[in-house]
Amino acid sequence: MGTPDRTPPSPARTLDPALGLVALLVIGMAGTEISLFAAAGVTPLWVFVSCAAVAVGYVAAGILAWRRRPGNLTGALLCLCGVTLLAAAAGNTGVPALVAVGYLAADLPIAVLLHLLLAFPSGRLPDRASRVLATAAYVVAVGAQIPQLLAGGDPTLPAPVVAAVRPDLVAAANGVQSAAGMVVLVTSAVVLVSRLRAADRAQRRTLAAVCGYGTFTILFLVASANLAPALGLGPIGLFAAQLAVVAGVPFAFLAGVMRGGFARTGEIGELGAWLGTGDGGRPHLREALGSTLGDPSLELLFWLPELQTHVDAAGTPVALPRPGSGRAAVEVVLGGETVGAIAYDATLHADPEIVRAAGRVVALAIERERLTVQLLAGREALRESRARIVTSADRERRRIARDLHDGLQARLVVLALQAGRIATDRATPAGVRSDLATLGEDLEGAIAELPGLVHGIMPALLLERGLVAAIEDLTLRAPLRTHLDLPEVGFTLPRPVEHTGYFVVAEALTNVVKHACATVVRVRVARRDGILHLEVGDDGVGGARPGGGSGLRGIADRVDVLGGRLAVDSRPGEGTRLVVELPCGS
């Protein structure tokens, strides 16, 4: 008997019945409205049918966005805009009550569009200014219609709702509505422009496209009635133009939602499903959080108390986002102790509680990954310490080689000259002259051996002409037939990489000469994509093991210090092939 699946359903799936009901209700409203248009004999009928179709399009786009991003209210606002379009169009049905509703809702779609603009991309109004402007838009759109309704602002209004026919009051209310509406629009434009300027380049592209089209739509709806005569548009033509512009809004917002990083998610509940799957079937924690929150730029940071800093998954210290940078972070706490932080795009999530809730769900998983990161950070610290030791040792070797060459060698030459001068002096006794001659020969031998000693400590050719020339000289000294594959033109490398590369080839050649019983050795040096490739191969007896001798262990240690890679292929009787890759920058 199998284990029952206890994975909780995703919010998208639990939302499906409600969204399906919304779709059915709106389609029913649109169908009823179209039949009422036909019964009322409005002409041309296709214009009003198109209006209902556009409203259904808004709701369809809203449902899609809502389902793909349950925690984002953009989908809900698109659905609301579609419903208000149907409500505004109801004024043409000829049904008295619906005519009154249509009159009150005539400007309501504009208010909802402005709300959409101010709330994009999170679907939530991010600050007090946005909330005030959205509220003002609704008051201007609906509140100013009420006195016009009561004063008989339209002759088609049913008599019961008209208190008295007062054209002067209608004109005054309409003037106040226009002036107040213009103030709200201009102020909203200022807010949107400032928000656009504060966004980064990627966000700016999305915000500019969506907000630009949305703002154009609102301005066109407000100003088109005055521009219609100049454009030669009659009432039907004007309405059709307005409808065409309005029809593009849901597609613009839906495209912005998708481009803005709102891939299909199951919101916070899907994190529970993620945690319930096996390790082999689930994505990385950062990817799961980014998908759930609809933010591909999300960063998962881990708190290391011993370093008193946050680090990324590679163990590199990272600072939390600064206020005003367009990004924000919330701490993740487990058992009263901070275990990490989630850095996210603040324009996508005006409410940090959503991110904080996601952090609470995965806090235990973050703690588990934090322990891994601690090990990586410790390993990285050890590697850096070893790199400093190697760099210091190389520096000391260069100093010793320079002192031997410039200091000791010069002094030995002077001593040899002095010994020769005294030995040739006739005043010097014969026995002393013989000893001085022997001393001079010994000094000349020491002087002759000194360059080899200096070369063994730090080859002068490596310092003067670089790695390629030094390796070429090294192979020429080898007592074996060699095949060289070197770049035609040398290249500049960081000193630690040069020294390690030379050490690898020198140690590998030494091993070949001592242990391989080989007749030929092949050396290849190349640099591709910021990686130094070294290869030393022979036709010897093979059987070498990376940990089997001090030579290969030394190579492995030097390569590991620089974060490189070592591979040894040495099957018995088939020779040995040693390959090293060292990162060396671009």
Coordinates of C-alpha atoms in Angstrom, one line a residue, residues 106-425:
A106 CA -19.4 56.2 -17.2
D107 CA -16.0 57.4 -16.0
L108 CA -15.3 54.5 -13.6
P109 CA -13.1 52.5 -16.1
I110 CA -10.7 55.5 -16.2
A111 CA -10.4 55.4 -12.4
V112 CA -9.7 51.7 -12.5
L113 CA -7.1 52.2 -15.2
L114 CA -5.4 54.8 -13.1
H115 CA -5.4 52.4 -10.2
L116 CA -3.8 49.8 -12.4
L117 CA -1.0 52.2 -13.4
L118 CA -0.3 53.3 -9.9
A119 CA -0.3 49.7 -8.6
F120 CA 1.8 48.1 -11.4
P121 CA 3.6 45.8 -11.2
S122 CA 2.8 44.3 -7.8
G123 CA -1.0 45.1 -8.0
R124 CA -0.7 46.9 -4.7
L125 CA -0.5 50.6 -4.2
P126 CA 3.1 51.0 -2.9
D127 CA 2.9 54.3 -1.0
R128 CA 0.6 56.8 0.6
A129 CA 0.7 59.1 -2.4
S130 CA -0.5 56.3 -4.7
R131 CA -3.3 55.4 -2.3
V132 CA -4.5 59.0 -2.1
L133 CA -4.4 59.4 -5.9
A134 CA -6.3 56.2 -6.5
T135 CA -9.0 57.1 -3.9
A136 CA -9.3 60.6 -5.5
A137 CA -9.7 59.1 -8.9
Y138 CA -12.7 57.0 -7.7
V139 CA -14.2 60.0 -5.9
V140 CA -13.9 62.1 -9.0
A141 CA -15.2 59.4 -11.4
V142 CA -18.2 58.4 -9.3
G143 CA -18.8 61.1 -6.7
A144 CA -19.0 63.9 -9.2
Q145 CA -21.5 61.9 -11.3
I146 CA -24.0 61.7 -8.5
P147 CA -25.0 65.4 -8.5
Q148 CA -25.2 65.3 -12.3
L149 CA -27.4 62.3 -12.1
L150 CA -29.8 64.0 -9.6
A151 CA -29.8 67.2 -11.7
G152 CA -30.8 65.3 -14.9
G153 CA -27.4 65.4 -16.6
D154 CA -28.8 63.1 -19.4
P155 CA -32.3 63.2 -20.9
T156 CA -32.3 59.3 -21.1
L157 CA -32.1 59.0 -17.3
P158 CA -35.2 57.6 -15.7
A159 CA -37.5 60.1 -13.9
P160 CA -37.3 58.5 -10.4
V161 CA -33.6 59.2 -10.1
V162 CA -33.8 62.8 -11.2
A163 CA -34.5 65.2 -8.4
A164 CA -34.7 68.3 -10.6
V165 CA -33.6 69.2 -14.0
R166 CA -30.9 71.8 -13.4
P167 CA -28.5 72.3 -16.3
D168 CA -26.6 74.9 -14.4
L169 CA -25.8 72.4 -11.6
V170 CA -24.8 69.8 -14.2
A171 CA -22.4 72.3 -15.9
A172 CA -20.9 73.3 -12.5
A173 CA -20.5 69.6 -11.4
N174 CA -19.0 68.7 -14.8
G175 CA -16.5 71.6 -14.6
V176 CA -15.4 70.6 -11.1
Q177 CA -15.1 67.0 -12.2
S178 CA -12.9 68.0 -15.2
A179 CA -10.6 70.3 -13.1
A180 CA -10.3 67.7 -10.3
G181 CA -9.7 64.9 -12.8
M182 CA -6.9 66.9 -14.5
V183 CA -5.2 67.6 -11.1
V184 CA -5.3 63.8 -10.3
L185 CA -4.0 62.9 -13.8
V186 CA -1.1 65.4 -13.7
T187 CA -0.1 64.4 -10.1
S188 CA -0.3 60.7 -11.1
A189 CA 2.0 61.4 -14.0
V190 CA 4.5 63.0 -11.7
V191 CA 4.4 60.0 -9.4
L192 CA 4.8 57.6 -12.3
V193 CA 7.7 59.5 -13.8
S194 CA 9.6 59.6 -10.5
R195 CA 9.0 55.9 -10.0
L196 CA 10.3 55.3 -13.5
R197 CA 13.4 57.3 -12.9
A198 CA 14.1 55.4 -9.7
A199 CA 13.9 52.0 -11.4
D200 CA 16.9 50.1 -12.8
R201 CA 17.3 49.7 -16.6
A202 CA 15.5 46.3 -16.8
Q203 CA 12.6 47.5 -14.8
R204 CA 12.5 50.8 -16.7
R205 CA 11.9 49.1 -20.0
T206 CA 8.8 47.3 -18.7
L207 CA 7.4 50.2 -16.6
A208 CA 7.9 52.6 -19.5
A209 CA 6.1 50.5 -22.0
V210 CA 3.1 49.6 -19.8
C211 CA 2.8 53.0 -18.0
G212 CA 3.3 54.8 -21.3
Y213 CA 0.5 53.0 -23.0
G214 CA -1.8 53.2 -20.0
T215 CA -1.2 56.9 -19.6
F216 CA -1.8 57.5 -23.3
T217 CA -5.1 55.6 -23.0
I218 CA -6.4 57.7 -20.1
L219 CA -5.4 61.0 -21.7
F220 CA -7.0 59.9 -25.0
L221 CA -10.3 59.0 -23.3
V222 CA -10.3 62.3 -21.5
A223 CA -9.3 64.5 -24.4
S224 CA -10.7 62.7 -27.4
A225 CA -14.2 64.2 -27.1
N226 CA -12.7 67.6 -27.6
L227 CA -10.4 66.4 -30.4
A228 CA -13.2 64.5 -32.3
P229 CA -14.3 67.5 -34.4
A230 CA -10.7 68.3 -35.4
L231 CA -10.2 64.7 -36.3
G232 CA -13.5 64.5 -38.3
L233 CA -14.9 61.8 -36.0
G234 CA -18.6 61.5 -35.4
P235 CA -20.1 60.0 -32.2
I236 CA -19.8 56.4 -33.5
G237 CA -16.3 57.0 -34.9
L238 CA -15.2 58.6 -31.6
F239 CA -16.6 55.7 -29.6
A240 CA -14.9 53.1 -32.0
A241 CA -11.5 54.9 -31.6
Q242 CA -11.8 55.0 -27.8
L243 CA -12.8 51.3 -27.8
A244 CA -9.8 50.4 -30.0
V245 CA -7.3 52.2 -27.7
V246 CA -8.9 50.7 -24.6
A247 CA -8.8 47.2 -26.1
G248 CA -5.0 47.2 -26.1
V249 CA -4.7 47.9 -22.3
P250 CA -5.1 44.3 -21.0
F251 CA -2.6 43.0 -23.5
A252 CA -0.1 45.7 -22.5
F253 CA -0.5 44.9 -18.8
L254 CA -0.4 41.2 -19.3
A255 CA 2.8 41.5 -21.4
G256 CA 4.2 43.7 -18.6
V257 CA 3.3 41.1 -16.0
M258 CA 5.0 38.3 -18.0
R259 CA 8.1 40.4 -18.9
G260 CA 8.4 41.7 -15.4
G261 CA 9.2 38.2 -14.1
F262 CA 5.8 36.9 -13.2
A263 CA 6.1 33.4 -14.4
R264 CA 3.5 30.9 -13.3
T265 CA 3.7 30.4 -9.6
G266 CA 1.7 28.8 -6.8
E267 CA 2.6 31.5 -4.4
I268 CA 3.5 30.6 -0.8
G269 CA 1.5 27.4 -0.7
E270 CA 3.6 25.9 -3.5
L271 CA 6.7 26.2 -1.3
G272 CA 5.1 23.5 0.9
A273 CA 4.7 21.3 -2.2
W274 CA 8.3 22.0 -3.1
L275 CA 9.5 21.0 0.4
G276 CA 7.4 17.8 0.2
T277 CA 9.1 16.5 -2.9
G278 CA 12.2 14.4 -3.0
D279 CA 15.6 16.0 -3.4
G280 CA 16.0 14.6 -6.8
G281 CA 12.8 16.1 -8.2
R282 CA 12.9 19.6 -6.8
P283 CA 14.7 22.7 -8.0
H284 CA 17.3 24.7 -6.0
L285 CA 15.9 26.7 -3.1
R286 CA 16.7 30.0 -4.7
E287 CA 14.9 29.0 -7.9
A288 CA 11.9 27.8 -6.0
L289 CA 11.6 31.0 -4.1
G290 CA 12.1 33.1 -7.2
S291 CA 9.4 31.2 -9.0
T292 CA 7.0 31.3 -6.1
L293 CA 7.5 35.1 -5.7
G294 CA 7.6 35.8 -9.4
D295 CA 11.0 37.5 -9.1
P296 CA 13.9 36.0 -11.1
S297 CA 16.3 38.5 -9.6
L298 CA 15.7 37.2 -6.1
E299 CA 18.9 36.4 -4.1
L300 CA 19.2 34.0 -1.2
L301 CA 21.8 35.2 1.4
F302 CA 23.1 33.3 4.4
W303 CA 24.1 34.7 7.7
L304 CA 27.5 33.6 9.1
P305 CA 27.7 34.7 12.8
E306 CA 31.4 34.0 13.0
L307 CA 32.0 36.6 10.2
Q308 CA 29.1 38.8 11.2
T309 CA 28.1 39.1 7.5
H310 CA 25.8 37.7 4.9
V311 CA 27.2 35.6 2.1
D312 CA 25.9 34.1 -1.1
A313 CA 25.8 30.5 -2.1
A314 CA 29.5 30.5 -3.0
G315 CA 30.4 31.9 0.4
T316 CA 31.3 35.4 -0.9
P317 CA 30.3 38.2 1.5
V318 CA 27.4 40.3 0.2
A319 CA 25.9 43.5 1.6
L320 CA 22.2 43.9 2.0
P321 CA 20.5 46.3 -0.5
R322 CA 20.6 50.0 0.4
P323 CA 17.3 52.0 0.9
G324 CA 16.3 53.7 -2.4
S325 CA 18.2 51.2 -4.5
G326 CA 15.0 49.6 -5.9
R327 CA 15.8 46.4 -4.0
A328 CA 15.0 45.3 -0.4
A329 CA 15.7 42.4 1.9
V330 CA 13.9 40.6 4.7
E331 CA 15.7 38.6 7.4
V332 CA 14.8 34.9 7.8
V333 CA 14.6 33.8 11.4
L334 CA 14.5 30.3 12.8
G335 CA 14.2 29.6 16.5
G336 CA 14.8 33.2 17.3
E337 CA 18.1 33.3 15.4
T338 CA 18.8 34.9 12.0
V339 CA 19.8 32.3 9.5
G340 CA 19.7 34.3 6.3
A341 CA 18.0 37.0 4.2
I342 CA 16.0 37.2 1.0
A343 CA 16.9 40.1 -1.3
Y344 CA 14.2 40.9 -3.8
D345 CA 13.0 43.5 -6.3
A346 CA 11.0 46.0 -4.2
T347 CA 9.0 47.2 -7.2
L348 CA 7.5 43.7 -7.5
H349 CA 6.6 43.4 -3.9
A350 CA 5.4 46.5 -2.2
D351 CA 4.4 44.4 0.9
P352 CA 7.5 42.7 2.4
E353 CA 5.2 40.4 4.4
I354 CA 4.7 38.2 1.4
V355 CA 8.5 37.7 1.1
R356 CA 8.8 37.3 4.9
A357 CA 6.0 34.6 4.8
A358 CA 7.9 32.7 2.1
G359 CA 11.0 33.0 4.2
R360 CA 9.2 31.4 7.2
V361 CA 8.1 28.5 5.1
V362 CA 11.6 27.7 3.9
A363 CA 13.6 28.8 7.0
L364 CA 14.6 25.2 7.9
A365 CA 15.8 24.6 4.3
I366 CA 17.7 27.8 4.4
E367 CA 19.4 26.7 7.7
R368 CA 20.4 23.5 6.0
E369 CA 21.9 25.3 3.0
R370 CA 23.6 27.8 5.4
L371 CA 25.6 25.0 7.0
T372 CA 26.8 23.9 3.6
V373 CA 27.7 27.5 2.8
Q374 CA 29.6 27.8 6.1
L375 CA 31.7 24.8 5.0
L376 CA 32.3 26.5 1.6
A377 CA 33.2 29.7 3.2
G378 CA 35.7 28.0 5.5
R379 CA 37.2 26.1 2.6
E380 CA 37.4 29.4 0.6
A381 CA 39.1 31.0 3.6
L382 CA 41.6 28.1 3.8
R383 CA 42.2 28.3 0.1
E384 CA 42.9 32.1 0.3
S385 CA 45.2 31.5 3.3
R386 CA 47.2 28.9 1.3
A387 CA 47.3 31.2 -1.7
R388 CA 48.8 33.9 0.5
I389 CA 51.4 31.5 1.8
V390 CA 52.3 30.4 -1.8
T391 CA 52.4 34.0 -3.0
S392 CA 54.6 34.9 0.0
A393 CA 56.9 31.9 -0.7
D394 CA 57.2 32.9 -4.3
R395 CA 58.0 36.4 -3.4
E396 CA 60.7 35.2 -1.0
R397 CA 62.2 32.9 -3.6
R398 CA 62.4 35.8 -6.0
R399 CA 64.2 37.9 -3.3
I400 CA 66.6 35.0 -2.6
A401 CA 67.3 34.5 -6.3
R402 CA 67.9 38.2 -6.8
D403 CA 70.2 38.4 -3.8
L404 CA 72.2 35.4 -4.9
H405 CA 72.5 36.8 -8.5
D406 CA 73.2 40.4 -7.6
G407 CA 74.9 40.1 -4.3
L408 CA 76.6 36.7 -3.7
Q409 CA 77.7 36.2 -7.3
A410 CA 79.3 39.7 -7.5
R411 CA 81.1 39.1 -4.2
L412 CA 82.4 35.7 -5.4
V413 CA 83.7 37.3 -8.6
V414 CA 85.5 40.0 -6.6
L415 CA 87.0 37.3 -4.3
A416 CA 88.2 35.3 -7.3
L417 CA 89.8 38.4 -8.9
Q418 CA 91.5 39.2 -5.6
A419 CA 92.8 35.6 -5.2
G420 CA 94.1 35.7 -8.7
R421 CA 95.9 39.0 -8.2
I422 CA 97.5 37.9 -4.9
A423 CA 98.5 34.6 -6.6
T424 CA 100.4 36.4 -9.3
D425 CA 102.2 38.7 -7.0

